[in-house]
mmCIF file of C-alpha atoms in Angstrom:
data_model
loop_
_atom_site.group_PDB
_atom_site.id
_atom_site.type_symbol
_atom_site.label_atom_id
_atom_site.label_comp_id
_atom_site.label_asym_id
_atom_site.label_seq_id
_atom_site.Cartn_x
_atom_site.Cartn_y
_atom_site.Cartn_z
ATOM 1 C CA MET A 1 3.074 -68.177 211.148
ATOM 2 C CA ASP A 2 5.287 -65.718 209.495
ATOM 3 C CA LYS A 3 3.159 -62.759 208.370
ATOM 4 C CA ARG A 4 4.603 -62.994 204.922
ATOM 5 C CA GLN A 5 3.084 -66.415 204.608
ATOM 6 C CA ARG A 6 -0.528 -65.313 204.832
ATOM 7 C CA THR A 7 -2.869 -65.077 201.872
ATOM 8 C CA ILE A 8 -3.663 -61.691 200.506
ATOM 9 C CA TYR A 9 -6.505 -61.047 198.278
ATOM 10 C CA PHE A 10 -5.881 -58.113 195.824
ATOM 11 C CA ILE A 11 -9.288 -56.842 194.801
ATOM 12 C CA THR A 12 -10.000 -54.196 191.969
ATOM 13 C CA HIS A 13 -13.025 -52.022 192.377
ATOM 14 C CA PRO A 14 -15.926 -52.822 190.116
ATOM 15 C CA ASN A 15 -17.757 -50.547 187.668
ATOM 16 C CA VAL A 16 -17.435 -46.779 188.286
ATOM 17 C CA GLN A 17 -19.659 -43.714 187.587
ATOM 18 C CA ILE A 18 -17.735 -42.130 185.016
ATOM 19 C CA ASP A 19 -17.864 -38.057 184.973
ATOM 20 C CA ALA A 20 -15.561 -36.261 182.563
ATOM 21 C CA ALA A 21 -16.047 -33.138 184.982
ATOM 22 C CA VAL A 22 -14.986 -34.918 188.133
ATOM 23 C CA PRO A 23 -11.311 -35.719 188.799
ATOM 24 C CA VAL A 24 -10.827 -39.507 188.241
ATOM 25 C CA PRO A 25 -9.692 -40.309 191.902
ATOM 26 C CA HIS A 26 -13.073 -38.850 193.075
ATOM 27 C CA TRP A 27 -15.229 -41.209 190.926
ATOM 28 C CA PRO A 28 -17.639 -43.506 192.946
ATOM 29 C CA LEU A 29 -18.762 -46.912 192.018
ATOM 30 C CA SER A 30 -21.683 -46.918 189.910
ATOM 31 C CA GLU A 31 -24.989 -48.933 190.712
ATOM 32 C CA ARG A 32 -23.805 -51.783 188.395
ATOM 33 C CA GLY A 33 -20.480 -51.551 190.438
ATOM 34 C CA ARG A 34 -22.070 -51.807 193.814
ATOM 35 C CA GLU A 35 -24.301 -54.648 192.545
ATOM 36 C CA ARG A 36 -21.351 -56.669 191.518
ATOM 37 C CA MET A 37 -19.376 -55.991 194.710
ATOM 38 C CA GLU A 38 -22.305 -57.225 196.722
ATOM 39 C CA GLN A 39 -22.271 -60.329 194.730
ATOM 40 C CA GLY A 40 -18.587 -60.662 195.287
ATOM 41 C CA LEU A 41 -19.129 -60.661 199.197
ATOM 42 C CA ARG A 42 -20.411 -64.286 198.773
ATOM 43 C CA GLN A 43 -17.108 -65.667 197.698
ATOM 44 C CA PRO A 44 -16.142 -68.426 200.201
ATOM 45 C CA TRP A 45 -12.992 -66.867 201.195
ATOM 46 C CA VAL A 46 -14.624 -63.505 202.453
ATOM 47 C CA PRO A 47 -15.447 -64.538 205.770
ATOM 48 C CA GLU A 48 -11.623 -65.501 206.496
ATOM 49 C CA ILE A 49 -10.534 -61.899 205.925
ATOM 50 C CA THR A 50 -9.073 -60.382 209.192
ATOM 51 C CA ALA A 51 -7.949 -57.010 207.702
ATOM 52 C CA ILE A 52 -8.998 -54.710 204.937
ATOM 53 C CA TYR A 53 -6.893 -52.034 203.300
ATOM 54 C CA SER A 54 -7.766 -49.764 200.338
ATOM 55 C CA SER A 55 -6.382 -46.996 198.237
ATOM 56 C CA THR A 56 -7.492 -43.350 198.996
ATOM 57 C CA GLU A 57 -9.601 -43.105 195.744
ATOM 58 C CA GLN A 58 -13.324 -43.049 196.131
ATOM 59 C CA LYS A 59 -14.155 -46.062 194.105
ATOM 60 C CA ALA A 60 -11.643 -48.310 196.033
ATOM 61 C CA ILE A 61 -13.002 -46.760 199.448
ATOM 62 C CA ASP A 62 -16.654 -47.635 198.391
ATOM 63 C CA GLY A 63 -15.669 -51.295 197.780
ATOM 64 C CA ALA A 64 -13.723 -51.509 201.110
ATOM 65 C CA GLU A 65 -16.555 -50.031 202.927
ATOM 66 C CA MET A 66 -18.952 -52.714 201.732
ATOM 67 C CA LEU A 67 -16.542 -55.443 202.580
ATOM 68 C CA ALA A 68 -15.812 -53.889 205.981
ATOM 69 C CA LYS A 69 -19.608 -53.493 206.810
ATOM 70 C CA LEU A 70 -20.162 -57.268 206.143
ATOM 71 C CA LEU A 71 -17.347 -58.447 208.319
ATOM 72 C CA GLY A 72 -17.783 -55.983 211.110
ATOM 73 C CA LEU A 73 -14.330 -54.681 210.465
ATOM 74 C CA GLY A 74 -12.641 -51.260 209.884
ATOM 75 C CA PHE A 75 -10.331 -50.650 207.130
ATOM 76 C CA THR A 76 -7.324 -48.599 206.517
ATOM 77 C CA GLN A 77 -6.898 -46.144 203.497
ATOM 78 C CA ILE A 78 -3.225 -46.152 202.208
ATOM 79 C CA ALA A 79 -2.408 -43.513 199.417
ATOM 80 C CA ALA A 80 0.333 -45.689 198.028
ATOM 81 C CA LEU A 81 -2.183 -48.365 197.069
ATOM 82 C CA GLY A 82 -3.636 -45.846 194.417
ATOM 83 C CA GLU A 83 -3.810 -46.334 190.616
ATOM 84 C CA ASN A 84 -0.923 -45.274 188.535
ATOM 85 C CA ASP A 85 -0.857 -41.347 188.578
ATOM 86 C CA ARG A 86 -2.621 -40.142 185.377
ATOM 87 C CA SER A 87 -3.238 -36.580 186.588
ATOM 88 C CA ALA A 88 -1.197 -35.204 183.743
ATOM 89 C CA THR A 89 -3.941 -36.002 181.317
ATOM 90 C CA GLY A 90 -7.007 -36.437 183.558
ATOM 91 C CA PHE A 91 -9.889 -38.186 181.831
ATOM 92 C CA LEU A 92 -9.400 -39.469 178.336
ATOM 93 C CA PRO A 93 -11.966 -40.971 176.046
ATOM 94 C CA PRO A 94 -11.966 -44.638 176.097
ATOM 95 C CA ALA A 95 -10.158 -45.288 172.724
ATOM 96 C CA GLU A 96 -7.537 -42.861 173.604
ATOM 97 C CA PHE A 97 -7.120 -44.102 177.087
ATOM 98 C CA GLU A 98 -6.483 -47.597 175.700
ATOM 99 C CA GLN A 99 -3.736 -46.320 173.559
ATOM 100 C CA VAL A 100 -2.055 -44.465 176.305
ATOM 101 C CA ALA A 101 -2.339 -47.449 178.573
ATOM 102 C CA ASP A 102 -0.821 -49.614 175.794
ATOM 103 C CA SER A 103 2.229 -47.418 175.822
ATOM 104 C CA PHE A 104 2.356 -47.284 179.593
ATOM 105 C CA PHE A 105 2.939 -50.997 179.824
ATOM 106 C CA ALA A 106 5.000 -51.456 176.616
ATOM 107 C CA TYR A 107 7.614 -48.563 177.793
ATOM 108 C CA PRO A 108 7.750 -49.155 181.651
ATOM 109 C CA ASN A 109 10.765 -46.975 182.233
ATOM 110 C CA GLN A 110 9.230 -44.101 180.246
ATOM 111 C CA SER A 111 6.695 -41.493 181.239
ATOM 112 C CA VAL A 112 3.904 -41.481 178.593
ATOM 113 C CA ARG A 113 2.225 -38.011 178.409
ATOM 114 C CA GLY A 114 3.274 -37.337 181.893
ATOM 115 C CA TRP A 115 1.892 -40.368 183.547
ATOM 116 C CA GLU A 116 3.744 -42.027 186.321
ATOM 117 C CA THR A 117 6.013 -44.735 184.886
ATOM 118 C CA ALA A 118 5.119 -48.295 185.145
ATOM 119 C CA ARG A 119 8.142 -49.039 187.022
ATOM 120 C CA ALA A 120 7.770 -46.406 189.371
ATOM 121 C CA ALA A 121 4.137 -47.659 190.016
ATOM 122 C CA GLN A 122 5.072 -51.045 190.408
ATOM 123 C CA ASN A 123 7.794 -50.151 192.947
ATOM 124 C CA ARG A 124 5.279 -48.177 194.833
ATOM 125 C CA ILE A 125 2.611 -50.843 195.058
ATOM 126 C CA VAL A 126 4.925 -53.604 195.923
ATOM 127 C CA SER A 127 6.405 -51.277 198.797
ATOM 128 C CA ALA A 128 3.220 -50.733 199.970
ATOM 129 C CA VAL A 129 1.911 -54.155 200.284
ATOM 130 C CA GLU A 130 5.243 -55.186 201.922
ATOM 131 C CA ASP A 131 4.849 -52.513 204.514
ATOM 132 C CA LEU A 132 1.164 -53.125 205.234
ATOM 133 C CA VAL A 133 1.749 -56.636 205.579
ATOM 134 C CA ALA A 134 4.717 -56.228 207.991
ATOM 135 C CA ALA A 135 2.659 -53.800 210.196
ATOM 136 C CA ASP A 136 -0.630 -55.552 210.146
ATOM 137 C CA PRO A 137 -1.716 -56.655 213.631
ATOM 138 C CA THR A 138 -3.922 -59.479 212.750
ATOM 139 C CA ASP A 139 -2.920 -63.085 211.678
ATOM 140 C CA GLY A 140 -5.259 -64.002 208.956
ATOM 141 C CA PRO A 141 -5.982 -63.351 205.334
ATOM 142 C CA ILE A 142 -5.738 -59.704 204.155
ATOM 143 C CA ALA A 143 -7.988 -57.983 201.577
ATOM 144 C CA ILE A 144 -6.575 -55.092 199.587
ATOM 145 C CA VAL A 145 -9.216 -53.000 197.549
ATOM 146 C CA SER A 146 -7.305 -51.142 194.838
ATOM 147 C CA HIS A 147 -7.038 -50.876 190.977
ATOM 148 C CA GLY A 148 -6.169 -52.813 187.693
ATOM 149 C CA ALA A 149 -2.973 -51.294 186.443
ATOM 150 C CA VAL A 150 -1.071 -51.401 189.790
ATOM 151 C CA GLY A 151 -2.692 -54.807 190.480
ATOM 152 C CA THR A 152 -1.195 -56.099 187.241
ATOM 153 C CA LEU A 153 2.125 -54.668 187.966
ATOM 154 C CA LEU A 154 2.158 -56.330 191.294
ATOM 155 C CA TYR A 155 1.243 -59.708 189.742
ATOM 156 C CA TYR A 156 4.223 -59.233 187.565
ATOM 157 C CA HIS A 157 6.497 -58.678 190.544
ATOM 158 C CA LEU A 158 4.967 -61.813 192.172
ATOM 159 C CA THR A 159 5.513 -63.954 189.003
ATOM 160 C CA GLY A 160 8.853 -62.456 188.159
ATOM 161 C CA GLU A 161 7.871 -61.621 184.572
ATOM 162 C CA ALA A 162 8.650 -58.643 182.754
ATOM 163 C CA ILE A 163 6.126 -55.844 182.542
ATOM 164 C CA SER A 164 3.550 -55.815 179.469
ATOM 165 C CA ARG A 165 -0.068 -55.580 179.093
ATOM 166 C CA HIS A 166 -0.409 -59.399 178.591
ATOM 167 C CA TRP A 167 -1.792 -60.143 182.024
ATOM 168 C CA ASP A 168 -3.838 -57.176 182.558
ATOM 169 C CA GLN A 169 -7.201 -57.722 184.124
ATOM 170 C CA PRO A 170 -10.134 -58.763 181.887
ATOM 171 C CA PRO A 171 -11.968 -56.097 180.202
ATOM 172 C CA ASN A 172 -15.112 -56.382 182.243
ATOM 173 C CA GLY A 173 -15.238 -52.844 184.038
ATOM 174 C CA GLY A 174 -12.985 -54.162 186.897
ATOM 175 C CA GLY A 175 -14.067 -56.128 189.964
ATOM 176 C CA ASN A 176 -11.529 -58.950 189.681
ATOM 177 C CA TYR A 177 -9.189 -60.424 192.141
ATOM 178 C CA PHE A 178 -6.183 -62.797 192.671
ATOM 179 C CA ALA A 179 -4.706 -64.238 195.754
ATOM 180 C CA PHE A 180 -1.033 -64.212 196.450
ATOM 181 C CA THR A 181 1.715 -64.675 199.206
ATOM 182 C CA LEU A 182 4.800 -62.736 199.895
ATOM 183 C CA GLU A 183 6.745 -65.853 201.099
ATOM 184 C CA PRO A 184 6.946 -67.779 199.032
ATOM 185 C CA ARG A 185 6.580 -64.911 196.607
ATOM 186 C CA ALA A 186 3.820 -66.336 194.352
ATOM 187 C CA ALA A 187 0.531 -65.554 192.694
ATOM 188 C CA HIS A 188 -1.956 -68.232 193.253
ATOM 189 C CA PHE A 189 -4.036 -67.670 190.157
ATOM 190 C CA HIS A 190 -4.596 -65.132 187.519
ATOM 191 C CA TRP A 191 -7.421 -62.476 187.637
ATOM 192 C CA LYS A 192 -10.905 -63.865 188.420
ATOM 193 C CA ALA A 193 -14.127 -61.916 188.263
ATOM 194 C CA ILE A 194 -15.309 -61.270 192.020
ATOM 195 C CA ASP A 195 -19.011 -61.831 191.096
ATOM 196 C CA ASP A 196 -18.427 -64.894 189.098
ATOM 197 C CA PHE A 197 -20.335 -67.942 190.592
ATOM 198 C CA GLU A 198 -20.963 -69.946 187.233
ATOM 199 C CA GLU A 199 -21.813 -73.482 188.167
ATOM 200 C CA TYR A 200 -19.795 -75.618 185.758
ATOM 201 C CA PRO A 201 -21.089 -78.776 184.150
ATOM 202 C CA LEU A 202 -20.276 -82.065 185.829
ATOM 203 C CA ALA A 203 -18.881 -83.173 182.413
ATOM 204 C CA LEU A 204 -16.231 -80.316 182.820
ATOM 205 C CA ARG A 205 -15.226 -81.434 186.155
ATOM 206 C CA GLU A 206 -14.912 -85.032 185.082
ATOM 207 C CA GLN A 207 -12.744 -84.000 182.285
ATOM 208 C CA GLY A 208 -10.420 -81.964 184.882
ATOM 209 C CA ARG A 209 -10.277 -85.051 186.943
ATOM 210 C CA GLN A 210 -9.112 -87.105 183.848
ATOM 211 C CA CYS A 211 -6.392 -84.336 183.021
ATOM 212 C CA ALA A 212 -5.287 -84.604 186.474
ATOM 213 C CA GLU A 213 -4.823 -88.387 186.398
ATOM 214 C CA ARG A 214 -2.792 -88.074 183.326
ATOM 215 C CA GLY A 215 -0.376 -85.835 185.103
ATOM 216 C CA GLY A 216 -1.753 -82.450 183.692
ATOM 217 C CA GLN A 217 -2.632 -79.354 185.309
ATOM 218 C CA PHE A 218 -6.225 -78.143 185.142
ATOM 219 C CA GLU A 219 -7.802 -74.698 185.820
ATOM 220 C CA GLU A 220 -11.184 -73.889 185.299
ATOM 221 C CA ASN A 221 -12.027 -70.976 183.055
ATOM 222 C CA PRO A 222 -12.637 -67.804 185.259
ATOM 223 C CA PHE A 223 -14.118 -66.116 182.281
ATOM 224 C CA LEU A 224 -16.898 -68.301 181.346
ATOM 225 C CA ARG A 225 -20.538 -66.667 181.299
ATOM 226 C CA LYS A 226 -23.972 -67.827 181.404
ATOM 227 C CA GLY A 227 -25.080 -68.805 178.017
ATOM 228 C CA GLN A 228 -21.897 -70.112 176.669
ATOM 229 C CA SER A 229 -22.347 -73.762 175.411
ATOM 230 C CA TRP A 230 -18.810 -74.426 174.679
ATOM 231 C CA GLN A 231 -17.250 -75.896 177.954
ATOM 232 C CA PHE A 232 -15.155 -78.869 177.081
ATOM 233 C CA LEU A 233 -11.437 -79.386 176.882
ATOM 234 C CA LEU A 234 -10.001 -81.084 173.765
ATOM 235 C CA TRP A 235 -6.714 -81.252 171.743
ATOM 236 C CA ASN A 236 -5.976 -78.517 169.420
ATOM 237 C CA ARG A 237 -7.882 -79.879 166.064
ATOM 238 C CA GLY A 238 -8.591 -76.576 164.623
ATOM 239 C CA PHE A 239 -12.056 -76.098 166.264
ATOM 240 C CA THR A 240 -12.899 -72.656 167.326
ATOM 241 C CA GLY A 241 -11.915 -72.057 170.656
ATOM 242 C CA HIS A 242 -10.205 -70.011 173.460
ATOM 243 C CA SER A 243 -7.473 -70.515 175.729
ATOM 244 C CA ILE A 244 -8.125 -70.945 179.384
ATOM 245 C CA PRO A 245 -5.674 -69.005 181.975
ATOM 246 C CA ASN A 246 -3.752 -71.680 184.081
ATOM 247 C CA PRO A 247 -1.455 -69.573 186.285
ATOM 248 C CA LYS A 248 -0.313 -72.814 187.874
ATOM 249 C CA CYS A 249 1.969 -73.498 185.123
ATOM 250 C CA PRO A 250 5.477 -72.392 185.988
ATOM 251 C CA LYS A 251 6.317 -71.747 182.377
ATOM 252 C CA CYS A 252 3.720 -69.464 180.954
ATOM 253 C CA HIS A 253 1.039 -68.862 183.815
ATOM 254 C CA GLY A 254 -1.809 -69.466 181.762
ATOM 255 C CA SER A 255 -0.795 -68.687 178.091
ATOM 256 C CA GLY A 256 -2.528 -71.356 175.887
ATOM 257 C CA ILE A 257 -2.035 -74.296 178.263
ATOM 258 C CA LEU A 258 -5.498 -75.714 178.157
ATOM 259 C CA THR A 259 -7.677 -75.006 175.166
ATOM 260 C CA LEU A 260 -11.492 -74.588 175.364
ATOM 261 C CA ARG A 261 -13.194 -76.183 172.339
ATOM 262 C CA SER A 262 -16.566 -77.059 170.950
ATOM 263 C CA GLN A 263 -17.202 -79.530 168.240
ATOM 264 C CA ASP A 264 -19.338 -77.944 165.373
ATOM 265 C CA GLY A 265 -20.335 -75.253 167.869
ATOM 266 C CA THR A 266 -21.855 -77.521 170.712
ATOM 267 C CA SER A 267 -20.710 -79.710 173.416
ATOM 268 C CA ASP A 268 -22.760 -82.665 172.496
ATOM 269 C CA GLY A 269 -21.263 -86.043 171.844
ATOM 270 C CA TYR A 270 -17.852 -85.535 173.483
ATOM 271 C CA ASP A 271 -16.668 -88.133 175.808
ATOM 272 C CA GLY A 272 -13.551 -86.598 177.092
ATOM 273 C CA THR A 273 -11.277 -89.421 176.211
ATOM 274 C CA GLU A 274 -8.725 -87.062 174.590
ATOM 275 C CA ILE A 275 -8.499 -84.584 177.211
ATOM 276 C CA GLN A 276 -4.928 -83.572 178.122
ATOM 277 C CA CYS A 277 -3.053 -80.740 179.424
ATOM 278 C CA LEU A 278 -1.064 -79.078 176.624
ATOM 279 C CA CYS A 279 1.364 -77.934 179.262
ATOM 280 C CA ASN A 280 2.796 -81.452 179.135
ATOM 281 C CA VAL A 281 3.599 -81.090 175.307
ATOM 282 C CA PRO A 282 5.514 -77.855 175.109
ATOM 283 C CA GLU A 283 5.608 -78.011 171.430
ATOM 284 C CA ARG A 284 1.919 -77.905 171.288
ATOM 285 C CA LEU A 285 1.546 -74.542 173.100
ATOM 286 C CA THR A 286 -0.018 -72.314 170.357
ATOM 287 C CA GLY A 287 -0.442 -68.861 171.727
ATOM 288 C CA THR A 288 -1.718 -66.741 174.503
ATOM 289 C CA ALA A 289 -4.863 -66.846 176.652
ATOM 290 C CA VAL A 290 -7.945 -65.028 175.506
ATOM 291 C CA SER A 291 -10.467 -64.021 178.123
ATOM 292 C CA GLN A 292 -14.067 -63.526 177.505
#
C-alpha cells in the first residue's frame, strides 16, 4: 500500500500546567491533562498505531511518551510539528490571547504582533507531515501528537477550505483528534475529544439508522457530555438546539447539517419519525456548528 494512503491520527496535547514565568514551549501537561490522555489511550484505534511523532514542545512530548509507553514503541520529535510561533509576545492573559488568535486566523498572510503567520505555519505543518509519512519505515497507522492551531491549519489543507477560525478545536483545554489520509487528501472527521467515551442512547442510534435509510448522512455529536438530556435529531422547528458537526458532508464539513433538538427541554415522547439529514435540503441549512 502507498504510504500516503495510511490513516494518520493528529492528536492535540490535553490540558497544560500554565506558568507565566515559564516559556510556553516548556509547559508540561497538568494533572488533568495526564488524566485525560490516559483515558484517551483506551480509544479503539490506539493499538493499531505503528509509529508516533511529536513536536519538541514539552506538552506534546508528555502526551507522546504516554502513548509510546503503552504501545512499547519509541517516538520521534520533530520541531516543525510545533505550534505557531508566538515567542514575540510570550504568555498572554486568556482574553487577550483569544483576541490575537482571532486575528491570526482572520489575516493568515499577516503577522499579528510578531507571531508567525497562519500561512507560514500551515505550510510548515503540511510539509512536516508529508515528510514524516514519506520517511516512516512502518506500514500501519501513524499518530502525531502536536497542537491545536497547526492542527486546524492542517485540517483546512486537507479539506481545501480557506483559513479561518471556524473549524478550530473545541474549547475544552485541548486533547482532541481527527484522522486523515494524504492520498486521497481528506480529513475523515472533525475534532473529537480524545477522552470522550459517552454511551449514546439506543434511540439516538435508531434515529441515525432511519436517517441513513432515507439517504441522509449521520454523524454522532462528538461534543455530547454526561448529563445532557437532549440527544435527538429533529427538523428545525424553532426548538432550542445545537448543530452536530458532520464533516462527511462534502459541502460544509459539518456546518448545520444535522440539528440536535429537545422538545420542551426533554427527550421524552419523540418517536423519530421526522428524522432527516438537513444536508439533503440545502435551503434548510441555517448556520454553523456549535460545539459544547
